[in-house]
Amino acid sequence: MEYGTFLQCTECNKTNNCCCNFEKIDSPIISLEEKKKIELCYDTINNKNSFQDLTNECFNINIVNNKCIFYEGKCKIYNNRPYDCRLYPYDIKKINGRFFLVLYKLDCIQYKNFSENVDYLIEKIKPFIGTFTDIRYNNKLNELEYIIIKEIDI
């Protein structure tokens, strides 16, 4: 079963590869587990240049020229892409001490038809949700408009 927003994005006729274009969004935040899985599955990756440490348990994927380093016309790590990548254009935001699933207002989304089930991804992110929602790591995303979908119980 495919977990993430893949089905919606395959129907998109835009060509700006939203999830891999970091002019408007921040680099994905990944867990140590995800980092290890990527390193294991893709032994040709230069690990020192692939990730940036945020905490002992969380990392960012590095970018080059506003593009994900794993994107070369398509995602090189697609089958093992991080939960953050699978979740986009949904996100989790901490608002007044509570966590919410949000959907960014992007010109590529037809909101009336956008209804993917991302509960599985939310569960996977919960162990590092504090870092995931830390505003220090979401500078660009904080500028985007969004709609609140639902509150997340922690």
mmCIF file of C-alpha atoms in Angstrom:
data_model
loop_
_atom_site.group_PDB
_atom_site.id
_atom_site.type_symbol
_atom_site.label_atom_id
_atom_site.label_comp_id
_atom_site.label_asym_id
_atom_site.label_seq_id
_atom_site.Cartn_x
_atom_site.Cartn_y
_atom_site.Cartn_z
ATOM 1 C CA MET A 1 0.000 0.000 0.000
ATOM 2 C CA GLU A 2 1.248 3.455 -0.881
ATOM 3 C CA TYR A 3 1.482 5.780 2.104
ATOM 4 C CA GLY A 4 1.511 9.438 1.279
ATOM 5 C CA THR A 5 0.140 11.910 -1.207
ATOM 6 C CA PHE A 6 1.437 10.145 -4.306
ATOM 7 C CA LEU A 7 -1.975 9.633 -5.909
ATOM 8 C CA GLN A 8 -2.848 13.314 -5.743
ATOM 9 C CA CYS A 9 0.519 14.418 -7.061
ATOM 10 C CA THR A 10 0.511 12.056 -10.047
ATOM 11 C CA GLU A 11 -2.622 13.802 -11.297
ATOM 12 C CA CYS A 12 -0.970 17.231 -11.089
ATOM 13 C CA ASN A 13 -0.103 18.918 -14.380
ATOM 14 C CA LYS A 14 2.442 21.292 -12.821
ATOM 15 C CA THR A 15 6.102 20.614 -13.439
ATOM 16 C CA ASN A 16 7.761 22.284 -10.479
ATOM 17 C CA ASN A 17 8.129 19.074 -8.431
ATOM 18 C CA CYS A 18 6.795 20.651 -5.264
ATOM 19 C CA CYS A 19 8.175 18.144 -2.789
ATOM 20 C CA CYS A 20 11.703 18.409 -4.183
ATOM 21 C CA ASN A 21 11.800 22.153 -4.852
ATOM 22 C CA PHE A 22 13.156 24.010 -1.839
ATOM 23 C CA GLU A 23 12.670 27.557 -3.015
ATOM 24 C CA LYS A 24 9.421 27.711 -1.023
ATOM 25 C CA ILE A 25 9.699 24.816 1.402
ATOM 26 C CA ASP A 26 12.262 23.595 3.909
ATOM 27 C CA SER A 27 14.309 20.452 3.601
ATOM 28 C CA PRO A 28 12.605 17.338 5.005
ATOM 29 C CA ILE A 29 13.163 16.459 8.642
ATOM 30 C CA ILE A 30 13.965 12.782 9.048
ATOM 31 C CA SER A 31 14.464 10.455 11.993
ATOM 32 C CA LEU A 32 17.611 8.507 12.751
ATOM 33 C CA GLU A 33 15.743 5.353 11.676
ATOM 34 C CA GLU A 34 14.956 6.886 8.261
ATOM 35 C CA LYS A 35 18.525 8.146 7.830
ATOM 36 C CA LYS A 36 19.934 4.684 8.544
ATOM 37 C CA LYS A 37 17.474 3.083 6.116
ATOM 38 C CA ILE A 38 18.469 5.495 3.336
ATOM 39 C CA GLU A 39 22.168 4.910 4.027
ATOM 40 C CA LEU A 40 21.664 1.144 3.993
ATOM 41 C CA CYS A 41 19.632 1.073 0.793
ATOM 42 C CA TYR A 42 21.748 3.544 -1.140
ATOM 43 C CA ASP A 43 25.400 2.758 -0.508
ATOM 44 C CA THR A 44 26.564 5.148 -3.256
ATOM 45 C CA ILE A 45 25.362 8.163 -1.289
ATOM 46 C CA ASN A 46 28.061 10.343 0.198
ATOM 47 C CA ASN A 47 26.715 10.255 3.733
ATOM 48 C CA LYS A 48 28.725 13.241 4.970
ATOM 49 C CA ASN A 49 27.109 15.495 2.377
ATOM 50 C CA SER A 50 23.639 13.963 2.414
ATOM 51 C CA PHE A 51 22.360 14.966 5.840
ATOM 52 C CA GLN A 52 22.588 17.807 8.326
ATOM 53 C CA ASP A 53 22.310 17.060 12.043
ATOM 54 C CA LEU A 54 19.468 18.829 13.842
ATOM 55 C CA THR A 55 19.543 16.733 17.023
ATOM 56 C CA ASN A 56 20.996 13.324 17.897
ATOM 57 C CA GLU A 57 17.795 11.762 16.573
ATOM 58 C CA CYS A 58 16.755 14.086 13.705
ATOM 59 C CA PHE A 59 18.332 15.313 10.500
ATOM 60 C CA ASN A 60 17.631 17.400 7.415
ATOM 61 C CA ILE A 61 18.269 16.140 3.914
ATOM 62 C CA ASN A 62 20.754 18.505 2.319
ATOM 63 C CA ILE A 63 19.863 20.582 -0.715
ATOM 64 C CA VAL A 64 21.841 21.823 -3.696
ATOM 65 C CA ASN A 65 20.602 24.722 -5.827
ATOM 66 C CA ASN A 66 17.220 24.608 -4.034
ATOM 67 C CA LYS A 67 16.714 20.949 -4.982
ATOM 68 C CA CYS A 68 16.804 17.799 -2.915
ATOM 69 C CA ILE A 69 20.112 15.999 -3.347
ATOM 70 C CA PHE A 70 18.170 12.813 -4.052
ATOM 71 C CA TYR A 71 16.227 14.342 -6.936
ATOM 72 C CA GLU A 72 17.567 13.869 -10.464
ATOM 73 C CA GLY A 73 14.537 14.187 -12.703
ATOM 74 C CA LYS A 74 12.867 11.800 -10.277
ATOM 75 C CA CYS A 75 13.348 10.805 -6.659
ATOM 76 C CA LYS A 76 16.341 8.463 -6.331
ATOM 77 C CA ILE A 77 15.138 7.225 -2.935
ATOM 78 C CA TYR A 78 11.434 7.121 -3.767
ATOM 79 C CA ASN A 79 10.717 3.671 -2.305
ATOM 80 C CA ASN A 80 12.423 4.702 0.931
ATOM 81 C CA ARG A 81 11.574 8.392 0.967
ATOM 82 C CA PRO A 82 11.117 9.903 4.418
ATOM 83 C CA TYR A 83 7.777 10.312 6.154
ATOM 84 C CA ASP A 84 8.063 14.087 5.772
ATOM 85 C CA CYS A 85 8.265 13.671 1.993
ATOM 86 C CA ARG A 86 5.317 11.283 1.966
ATOM 87 C CA LEU A 87 3.276 13.684 4.082
ATOM 88 C CA TYR A 88 3.740 16.806 1.947
ATOM 89 C CA PRO A 89 1.701 18.981 1.192
ATOM 90 C CA TYR A 90 0.246 18.059 4.553
ATOM 91 C CA ASP A 91 2.296 18.971 7.572
ATOM 92 C CA ILE A 92 2.107 18.961 11.333
ATOM 93 C CA LYS A 93 2.160 22.308 13.098
ATOM 94 C CA LYS A 94 2.354 23.132 16.778
ATOM 95 C CA ILE A 95 -0.099 25.927 17.536
ATOM 96 C CA ASN A 96 -0.575 27.169 21.109
ATOM 97 C CA GLY A 97 0.983 24.000 22.502
ATOM 98 C CA ARG A 98 -1.265 21.656 20.507
ATOM 99 C CA PHE A 99 -0.458 19.702 17.353
ATOM 100 C CA PHE A 100 -2.496 19.936 14.157
ATOM 101 C CA LEU A 101 -2.487 18.306 10.758
ATOM 102 C CA VAL A 102 -2.502 21.118 8.195
ATOM 103 C CA LEU A 103 -2.690 21.299 4.419
ATOM 104 C CA TYR A 104 -0.681 24.011 2.706
ATOM 105 C CA LYS A 105 -2.528 26.286 0.308
ATOM 106 C CA LEU A 106 -0.605 25.653 -2.895
ATOM 107 C CA ASP A 107 -1.699 26.544 -6.409
ATOM 108 C CA CYS A 108 -1.306 22.919 -7.480
ATOM 109 C CA ILE A 109 -3.891 21.521 -5.070
ATOM 110 C CA GLN A 110 -7.556 21.095 -5.818
ATOM 111 C CA TYR A 111 -8.731 21.265 -2.210
ATOM 112 C CA LYS A 112 -12.157 19.803 -2.841
ATOM 113 C CA ASN A 113 -10.544 16.548 -4.035
ATOM 114 C CA PHE A 114 -7.580 16.387 -1.690
ATOM 115 C CA SER A 115 -8.324 13.812 0.964
ATOM 116 C CA GLU A 116 -5.489 11.349 1.452
ATOM 117 C CA ASN A 117 -5.326 9.314 4.647
ATOM 118 C CA VAL A 118 -2.040 10.250 6.293
ATOM 119 C CA ASP A 119 -2.747 8.868 9.784
ATOM 120 C CA TYR A 120 -0.080 6.176 9.346
ATOM 121 C CA LEU A 121 2.527 8.858 8.637
ATOM 122 C CA ILE A 122 1.448 10.933 11.620
ATOM 123 C CA GLU A 123 1.982 7.912 13.883
ATOM 124 C CA LYS A 124 5.476 7.425 12.474
ATOM 125 C CA ILE A 125 6.348 11.103 13.120
ATOM 126 C CA LYS A 126 4.990 11.250 16.687
ATOM 127 C CA PRO A 127 8.214 10.003 18.352
ATOM 128 C CA PHE A 128 10.095 13.058 17.038
ATOM 129 C CA ILE A 129 7.173 15.479 16.683
ATOM 130 C CA GLY A 130 8.866 18.103 18.887
ATOM 131 C CA THR A 131 11.753 18.471 16.452
ATOM 132 C CA PHE A 132 9.479 17.980 13.449
ATOM 133 C CA THR A 133 7.364 20.981 14.456
ATOM 134 C CA ASP A 134 10.204 23.164 15.778
ATOM 135 C CA ILE A 135 9.863 26.547 14.072
ATOM 136 C CA ARG A 136 13.649 26.877 13.829
ATOM 137 C CA TYR A 137 13.619 24.139 11.188
ATOM 138 C CA ASN A 138 10.586 25.388 9.285
ATOM 139 C CA ASN A 139 11.467 28.931 8.248
ATOM 140 C CA LYS A 140 10.080 28.812 4.717
ATOM 141 C CA LEU A 141 7.063 26.694 5.595
ATOM 142 C CA ASN A 142 6.060 29.202 8.258
ATOM 143 C CA GLU A 143 5.482 31.691 5.447
ATOM 144 C CA LEU A 144 2.984 29.476 3.597
ATOM 145 C CA GLU A 145 -0.739 29.709 4.178
ATOM 146 C CA TYR A 146 -2.466 26.555 5.331
ATOM 147 C CA ILE A 147 -5.780 25.195 6.473
ATOM 148 C CA ILE A 148 -6.158 23.130 9.638
ATOM 149 C CA ILE A 149 -7.467 19.648 8.920
ATOM 150 C CA LYS A 150 -7.630 18.207 12.447
ATOM 151 C CA GLU A 151 -6.000 18.155 15.853
ATOM 152 C CA ILE A 152 -3.518 15.378 16.540
ATOM 153 C CA ASP A 153 -3.640 13.539 19.865
ATOM 154 C CA ILE A 154 -0.222 12.989 21.367
#
